Coordinates of C-alpha atoms and ligand atoms in Angstrom, one line a residue:
M19 CA 61.7 125.6 50.9
I20 CA 62.1 123.7 54.6
I21 CA 59.4 121.3 54.4
K22 CA 57.4 119.7 57.4
P23 CA 54.9 117.6 57.8
K24 CA 51.4 118.5 57.6
F25 CA 49.3 115.7 58.1
K26 CA 45.6 115.5 59.2
G27 CA 44.6 111.8 60.4
F28 CA 46.4 109.2 58.5
I29 CA 47.1 111.8 55.4
C30 CA 50.2 113.9 55.5
T31 CA 50.0 116.2 52.5
T32 CA 53.7 117.1 52.4
A33 CA 56.8 114.6 51.7
H34 CA 60.6 114.9 52.2
P35 CA 62.6 114.3 49.2
K36 CA 65.6 113.6 51.1
G37 CA 63.8 111.6 53.5
C38 CA 62.1 109.9 50.6
A39 CA 65.6 108.7 49.0
R40 CA 67.1 108.2 52.7
S41 CA 64.0 105.7 52.6
V42 CA 64.6 104.1 49.5
Q43 CA 68.7 103.7 49.5
E44 CA 68.0 102.4 53.9
Q45 CA 65.4 99.2 51.3
I46 CA 68.4 99.1 48.6
S47 CA 70.7 98.4 51.1
Y48 CA 68.8 95.8 53.0
V49 CA 68.6 93.9 50.1
Q50 CA 72.3 94.3 48.5
M51 CA 73.0 92.6 52.0
Q52 CA 71.2 89.7 50.9
K53 CA 72.0 86.7 49.0
S54 CA 71.0 87.7 45.0
V55 CA 68.2 85.2 43.7
K56 CA 68.1 83.8 40.3
G57 CA 65.0 85.4 39.6
P58 CA 63.2 87.4 36.9
K59 CA 64.5 89.7 34.2
N60 CA 61.9 91.8 32.8
V61 CA 59.4 93.0 35.2
L62 CA 56.2 95.4 35.2
V63 CA 55.3 96.8 38.5
I64 CA 51.7 98.0 38.6
G65 CA 51.8 100.3 41.6
A66 CA 55.5 100.5 41.6
S67 CA 56.2 103.6 44.0
T68 CA 55.4 103.0 47.5
G69 CA 54.5 100.0 49.6
Y70 CA 54.5 96.5 48.5
G71 CA 55.1 97.8 45.6
L72 CA 57.9 99.6 45.4
A73 CA 59.4 96.8 47.3
S74 CA 58.8 94.1 44.3
R75 CA 60.9 96.7 42.1
I76 CA 63.9 96.9 44.6
V77 CA 64.2 93.2 45.4
S78 CA 63.7 92.8 41.4
T79 CA 66.7 95.1 40.9
F80 CA 69.3 95.1 43.4
C81 CA 68.6 91.4 44.3
C82 CA 68.2 89.8 40.7
G83 CA 69.5 92.6 38.7
A84 CA 66.4 93.1 36.6
S85 CA 65.0 95.5 34.0
T86 CA 61.8 97.8 35.5
I87 CA 58.9 99.3 33.9
G88 CA 56.9 100.9 37.2
V89 CA 53.4 102.5 36.5
F90 CA 51.9 104.4 39.6
F91 CA 49.9 107.3 40.1
E92 CA 51.4 110.1 41.8
K93 CA 52.1 114.2 41.5
P94 CA 54.8 116.1 40.9
A95 CA 55.8 119.8 42.9
N96 CA 53.4 121.9 41.6
A97 CA 54.7 125.7 43.1
N98 CA 55.0 125.5 46.5
K99 CA 53.4 122.0 47.0
T100 CA 55.9 119.1 47.4
A101 CA 55.3 115.9 45.0
T102 CA 54.1 113.2 46.9
A103 CA 56.4 110.8 48.2
G104 CA 55.8 107.6 45.8
W105 CA 56.9 110.7 43.2
Y106 CA 60.5 111.5 45.3
N107 CA 60.8 107.6 45.7
T108 CA 61.4 106.9 42.0
V109 CA 63.2 109.7 41.7
E110 CA 65.6 107.9 44.1
F111 CA 65.1 104.5 42.4
E112 CA 66.0 105.4 38.9
R113 CA 68.8 107.1 40.2
A114 CA 70.4 104.1 42.1
A115 CA 69.4 101.7 39.6
K116 CA 71.3 103.8 37.0
E117 CA 74.4 103.4 39.3
V118 CA 74.2 99.8 39.1
N119 CA 73.4 99.3 35.2
C120 CA 69.9 98.4 35.5
Y121 CA 67.1 99.7 33.3
A122 CA 64.2 101.5 34.6
K123 CA 61.5 103.6 33.0
S124 CA 58.6 104.5 34.7
I125 CA 55.2 105.8 33.7
N126 CA 53.1 108.2 35.7
G127 CA 49.2 107.6 34.8
D128 CA 46.2 105.9 35.4
A129 CA 46.8 102.1 35.5
F130 CA 43.3 101.1 35.1
S131 CA 43.1 103.0 31.6
T132 CA 43.5 101.7 28.1
A133 CA 45.8 104.0 27.2
V134 CA 48.1 103.2 30.2
K135 CA 48.2 99.7 28.9
E136 CA 48.6 100.2 25.7
Q137 CA 51.8 103.2 26.3
V138 CA 53.3 100.0 28.7
I139 CA 52.8 97.6 25.8
E140 CA 54.6 99.8 23.3
L141 CA 57.5 100.3 25.8
I142 CA 58.1 96.6 26.5
K143 CA 58.5 96.4 23.0
N144 CA 60.9 98.9 22.2
D145 CA 63.0 98.2 24.9
L146 CA 62.7 94.8 26.8
G147 CA 60.7 92.4 23.9
Q148 CA 58.9 90.3 26.7
I149 CA 58.1 90.7 30.0
D150 CA 58.6 87.3 32.7
L151 CA 57.3 88.8 35.8
V152 CA 54.3 90.9 36.4
I153 CA 53.4 92.5 40.0
Y154 CA 50.3 93.8 40.5
S155 CA 50.2 95.8 43.7
L156 CA 47.8 98.5 43.0
A157 CA 45.6 100.2 46.4
S158 CA 43.3 103.0 45.0
P159 CA 40.1 104.7 46.0
R160 CA 38.2 104.9 43.0
R161 CA 38.6 103.8 39.4
I162 CA 37.0 104.6 36.1
H163 CA 36.2 101.8 34.5
P164 CA 37.5 101.8 31.0
I165 CA 34.8 100.4 29.1
T166 CA 31.9 101.8 30.8
G167 CA 33.2 105.4 31.7
E168 CA 31.5 104.8 35.4
T169 CA 33.6 106.6 38.2
L170 CA 33.7 103.4 41.2
A171 CA 34.7 104.4 44.8
S172 CA 35.9 102.0 46.6
S173 CA 35.0 101.7 50.4
I174 CA 35.9 99.9 53.8
K175 CA 33.1 98.9 56.0
P176 CA 31.7 96.2 57.5
V177 CA 28.7 93.7 55.4
G178 CA 25.7 93.1 56.6
K179 CA 25.9 94.8 60.0
P180 CA 27.2 97.6 62.0
F181 CA 31.1 97.0 63.1
S182 CA 32.5 98.4 66.4
S183 CA 35.9 98.2 67.1
K184 CA 39.1 100.0 69.6
M185 CA 40.6 101.8 67.3
I186 CA 43.7 104.4 68.4
D187 CA 44.6 108.1 67.6
F188 CA 48.4 107.3 67.1
H189 CA 49.2 110.9 67.0
K190 CA 47.7 111.6 70.4
E191 CA 47.9 108.2 71.6
T192 CA 44.4 107.9 72.7
V193 CA 42.5 104.4 72.3
S194 CA 38.8 105.1 71.3
E195 CA 35.7 103.1 70.1
I196 CA 34.4 103.2 66.7
T197 CA 31.2 102.0 64.8
V198 CA 31.0 102.2 61.7
E199 CA 27.9 100.7 59.5
P200 CA 27.4 98.1 57.1
A201 CA 28.1 99.0 53.6
T202 CA 25.2 98.9 50.9
D203 CA 25.2 96.6 48.0
E204 CA 26.5 99.0 45.8
E205 CA 29.2 100.2 48.2
V206 CA 30.2 96.2 47.9
R207 CA 30.0 95.8 44.1
Q208 CA 31.9 99.3 43.7
T209 CA 34.7 97.9 46.4
A210 CA 35.1 94.4 44.2
D211 CA 35.2 96.6 40.8
V212 CA 38.1 98.8 42.4
M213 CA 40.3 96.4 44.3
G214 CA 39.3 93.0 42.9
G215 CA 40.4 91.6 40.0
E216 CA 38.8 92.7 36.9
D217 CA 42.0 95.2 36.0
W218 CA 44.2 92.5 36.7
E219 CA 42.8 90.5 34.4
M220 CA 42.4 93.3 31.8
W221 CA 46.1 94.0 32.2
M222 CA 47.1 90.1 31.7
E223 CA 45.3 90.0 28.9
A224 CA 46.0 93.2 27.2
L225 CA 50.2 91.9 28.1
R226 CA 49.1 88.5 26.1
D227 CA 47.9 89.8 23.0
G228 CA 49.9 92.4 22.8
G229 CA 52.6 89.5 22.6
V230 CA 54.7 91.0 25.4
L231 CA 54.1 88.4 28.0
A232 CA 57.2 85.9 27.7
A233 CA 56.8 82.0 27.6
G234 CA 56.4 81.1 31.3
A235 CA 55.6 84.5 32.5
T236 CA 54.9 85.0 36.4
T237 CA 52.3 87.2 37.8
I238 CA 51.1 88.0 41.2
S239 CA 49.1 90.0 43.4
Y240 CA 49.2 90.6 46.9
S241 CA 46.0 90.1 49.7
Y242 CA 45.6 89.8 53.1
I243 CA 44.1 87.9 55.7
G244 CA 44.4 89.0 59.3
P245 CA 42.9 87.8 62.7
K246 CA 39.7 87.1 63.5
I247 CA 39.4 90.7 65.4
T248 CA 39.4 92.4 61.9
Y249 CA 37.2 90.1 60.1
P250 CA 34.4 92.2 59.9
I251 CA 36.3 95.4 58.9
Y252 CA 38.7 93.8 56.5
R253 CA 38.0 89.7 55.4
E254 CA 34.5 89.7 55.8
G255 CA 33.9 93.3 55.0
T256 CA 33.5 95.0 51.3
I257 CA 37.8 94.8 51.1
G258 CA 37.8 90.8 51.7
I259 CA 35.1 90.7 49.0
A260 CA 37.2 92.4 46.7
K261 CA 40.7 90.5 47.8
N262 CA 37.8 87.1 47.3
D263 CA 37.3 88.2 43.6
L264 CA 41.1 89.0 43.0
E265 CA 42.0 85.4 44.5
S266 CA 39.8 83.9 41.9
S267 CA 41.2 86.2 39.6
A268 CA 44.4 84.6 40.2
K269 CA 43.1 81.4 39.3
K270 CA 41.3 82.7 36.1
I271 CA 44.9 84.4 35.0
H272 CA 46.2 80.9 35.8
T273 CA 44.9 78.6 33.7
E274 CA 45.2 80.9 30.9
L275 CA 49.0 81.5 31.4
N276 CA 49.5 77.9 32.1
K277 CA 48.8 77.4 28.4
L278 CA 52.1 79.2 27.8
G279 CA 53.6 77.4 31.1
G280 CA 53.0 80.8 33.1
K281 CA 51.5 81.0 36.5
A282 CA 49.2 83.2 38.4
F283 CA 49.4 83.9 42.0
V284 CA 48.0 85.8 45.1
S285 CA 50.3 86.0 47.9
V286 CA 49.0 87.2 51.5
Q287 CA 51.3 89.5 53.1
K288 CA 51.6 90.8 56.6
A289 CA 49.6 93.7 58.2
L290 CA 52.4 96.8 57.4
V291 CA 52.1 100.5 57.5
T292 CA 51.6 101.8 53.9
Q293 CA 49.3 104.6 52.7
A294 CA 46.4 102.4 51.6
S295 CA 46.7 100.3 55.0
T296 CA 46.5 103.2 57.1
A297 CA 42.9 104.0 56.4
I298 CA 41.3 100.7 57.8
P299 CA 39.7 101.3 60.8
G300 CA 41.2 99.3 63.7
M301 CA 44.1 98.4 61.7
P302 CA 46.6 101.0 63.0
L303 CA 45.8 99.8 66.7
Y304 CA 45.8 96.0 65.9
M305 CA 49.3 96.8 64.1
S306 CA 50.8 98.7 67.0
L307 CA 50.2 95.7 69.0
L308 CA 51.4 93.4 66.3
F309 CA 54.4 95.2 66.1
K310 CA 55.3 95.2 69.9
V311 CA 54.9 91.4 70.0
M312 CA 56.5 90.6 66.3
K313 CA 59.7 93.1 67.9
E314 CA 60.0 91.4 71.0
K315 CA 60.1 88.1 69.4
G316 CA 62.6 89.4 66.5
I317 CA 60.5 88.5 63.6
H318 CA 59.2 91.8 62.7
E319 CA 59.8 92.5 59.0
N320 CA 59.1 95.6 56.6
C321 CA 57.8 95.8 53.0
I322 CA 61.3 95.2 51.6
E323 CA 62.3 92.0 54.1
Q324 CA 58.6 90.8 53.4
I325 CA 59.4 90.9 49.6
Y326 CA 63.1 89.7 50.0
R327 CA 61.6 86.6 51.8
L328 CA 58.8 86.2 48.6
F329 CA 61.5 86.1 46.0
A330 CA 64.1 84.3 48.0
E331 CA 62.2 81.7 50.0
R332 CA 58.7 81.3 47.5
L333 CA 58.6 82.5 43.8
Y334 CA 61.6 81.2 42.7
L335 CA 62.1 77.5 44.6
S336 CA 61.8 74.5 42.0
T337 CA 58.3 74.0 44.0
I338 CA 56.7 77.3 45.5
P339 CA 55.0 76.4 48.7
L340 CA 51.0 77.2 48.4
D341 CA 48.7 77.0 51.1
D342 CA 45.3 74.8 50.6
K343 CA 44.0 77.2 48.6
G344 CA 46.5 77.9 46.2
R345 CA 47.8 81.0 48.2
I346 CA 51.5 82.0 49.0
R347 CA 51.8 82.7 52.7
L348 CA 53.9 85.6 53.7
D349 CA 52.0 86.3 56.4
D350 CA 53.4 83.0 58.3
W351 CA 54.9 84.9 60.8
E352 CA 51.9 87.1 61.7
M353 CA 49.7 83.9 62.0
R354 CA 51.8 82.2 64.3
A355 CA 49.5 81.0 66.7
D356 CA 51.9 82.2 69.8
I357 CA 51.8 86.1 68.3
Q358 CA 48.5 85.8 67.7
T359 CA 47.7 84.6 71.3
E360 CA 49.8 87.5 72.8
V361 CA 48.0 90.1 70.5
S362 CA 44.7 88.9 71.2
A363 CA 45.3 89.3 75.1
L364 CA 46.8 92.7 74.4
W365 CA 43.9 93.9 72.5
E366 CA 41.3 92.7 75.6
K367 CA 43.3 94.8 77.8
V368 CA 44.9 98.1 75.9
L369 CA 43.3 101.4 77.1
T370 CA 44.3 105.1 76.7
E371 CA 46.4 104.7 79.9
N372 CA 48.4 101.7 78.7
V373 CA 48.6 102.1 75.4
A374 CA 52.2 103.4 75.4
D375 CA 53.1 100.7 77.6
I376 CA 51.7 97.6 75.8
S377 CA 51.6 98.4 72.2
D378 CA 54.4 99.9 69.6
V379 CA 52.3 103.3 68.5
V380 CA 55.8 104.9 68.9
G381 CA 57.1 102.6 66.1
Y382 CA 53.8 102.4 64.3
R383 CA 54.4 106.7 64.1
N384 CA 57.2 106.5 62.8
D385 CA 56.4 104.6 60.2
F386 CA 53.6 106.7 59.3
F387 CA 56.2 109.4 59.2
R388 CA 58.8 107.7 57.5
L389 CA 56.1 106.7 54.6
F390 CA 56.4 110.5 53.5
G391 CA 60.0 110.7 54.1
F392 CA 60.3 112.4 57.7
G393 CA 61.9 111.2 60.8
L394 CA 64.9 109.3 58.8
T395 CA 68.4 109.6 60.2
G396 CA 71.0 111.5 58.2
V397 CA 68.5 114.0 56.9
E398 CA 68.6 117.8 57.7
Y399 CA 65.1 118.6 58.1
D400 CA 65.7 122.5 59.2
K401 CA 67.6 122.8 55.6
E402 CA 66.2 124.2 52.6
E403 CA 65.1 121.6 49.6
D404 CA 64.4 121.4 46.0
I405 CA 61.6 120.1 45.8
H406 CA 61.3 120.2 42.1
L407 CA 62.7 117.0 41.2
D408 CA 62.3 114.8 37.8
I409 CA 62.0 111.3 37.5
P410 CA 64.6 111.0 34.5
S411 CA 62.4 108.3 32.6
I412 CA 58.9 109.7 33.4
T413 CA 56.0 109.7 31.0
G414 CA 52.7 110.2 31.1
Ligands
NAD505 P1 50.2 101.7 48.8 O1 49.4 103.0 48.9 O2 51.5 101.6 48.9 O3 50.6 101.9 47.0 C1 49.9 101.6 46.1 C2 50.4 101.8 44.8 O4 49.4 102.1 43.7 C3 51.1 103.1 44.7 O5 52.4 103.1 43.8 C4 50.2 104.2 43.8 O6 50.8 105.5 43.0 C5 49.4 102.8 42.7 N1 48.1 103.7 42.3 C6 47.4 103.9 43.2 N2 46.0 104.1 42.5 C7 46.7 104.2 40.8 C8 46.3 104.1 39.5 N3 44.8 104.3 39.1 N4 47.0 104.1 38.7 C9 48.0 103.3 38.8 N5 49.0 103.4 39.9 C10 48.3 103.3 41.3 O7 49.5 100.3 49.3 P2 50.3 98.8 49.9 O8 50.2 98.9 51.1 O9 51.5 98.5 48.7 O10 49.1 97.9 48.7 C11 49.7 97.4 47.7 C12 48.9 95.7 47.8 O11 49.5 95.0 48.6 C13 47.2 96.2 47.4 O12 46.4 95.1 47.1 C14 47.5 95.6 49.4 O13 45.9 95.4 49.2 C15 48.2 94.4 49.7 N6 48.3 94.5 51.3 C16 48.7 95.5 51.6 C17 48.9 95.1 52.9 C18 49.5 96.3 54.1 O14 49.2 96.4 55.1 N7 49.7 97.6 53.5 C19 49.0 93.2 53.3 C20 48.4 93.0 52.6 C21 48.2 93.0 51.0

């Protein structure tokens, strides 16, 4: 069939297999042009099919030559409905990994469940023996708690008082005002249960008890801080409370792993267009302004550049640079004073009338469509495509 983007707001319900493949190839090519890093050998990536997790899997494979197991929650094609982008990304990732003789197996299932944890441990035991790096990169709207069975939902809301902000409709290039009502205590609790650190701790405990963690193993999860204008909706909102919880989990996991010479970190990353971040009120406008300023100064990065820098200039140095809270910082360029001063000034004056001139809304929108494999050069979008592609190694 001929595949066109079918989108509503920040959701696109179709994905293009060749476009997703091209986007993965571009990320691989970027990594192959960089210096290789003496990094991990056997890597587990939880949340491996899109965004920061996919970039982590690509850097592990194509920069360090590592074997990878990827866990994700994606849908294959069904009748005339395309697969999700993460499915097609993984088809291409596995094809390319095979080409360079790197082991890659994938498990499609609910990472929050005990069954998937057991499946992964079995696979590690059978195929790799032990793993030395665990990347926890889940972004999920819900979680079924594996012990209580409760279905928990994450919400992106301010805490304590309403949040009013400018927002952009990046399809129509209009700027308007949005007010988001504060979360209830219950919403705060559930968001922390979904996006906080409990499941990461459960993974690390299960991997340790299963005997599949190598001595000296490292684990890392990703966080965000951002500027003051987004604090009410992000860092001081429901998601920020969940991220504080994730950061406390890093400390607990670190103490446990340290007994085996291992380490746990949270790495604070740059704001980027991913399926998870487009849903945060106000963030698309902030990012459109940020990208404009960072591109002008030649320091804009995407997920792949961020994760390459994480491996090459942080994680595998003999001394890992950390902030005063023990976190790795890859948001250093985003948070540079000159960048933030310019972004704040643009934020103050941005309106529908000037948004096309003073922001990178076009770049933002292109990034959004690229997430689903649309708008990539070299892809013939008017051609019939087979949407039913298999991930060679898939279980689940
Ligand atoms: P994303 O939406 O691109 O990726 C989410 C991944 O989680 C996908 O692989 C998806 O399949 C997987 N997933 C979701 N639910 C699952 C489940 N139940 N079981 C198994 N897999 C599941 O998101 P992202 O933006 O790359 O986010 C990854 C992490 O990075 C998050 O912790 C996020 O907060 C953090 N982060 C993101 C940004 C940003 O701007 N995008 C910035 C800093 C930190």
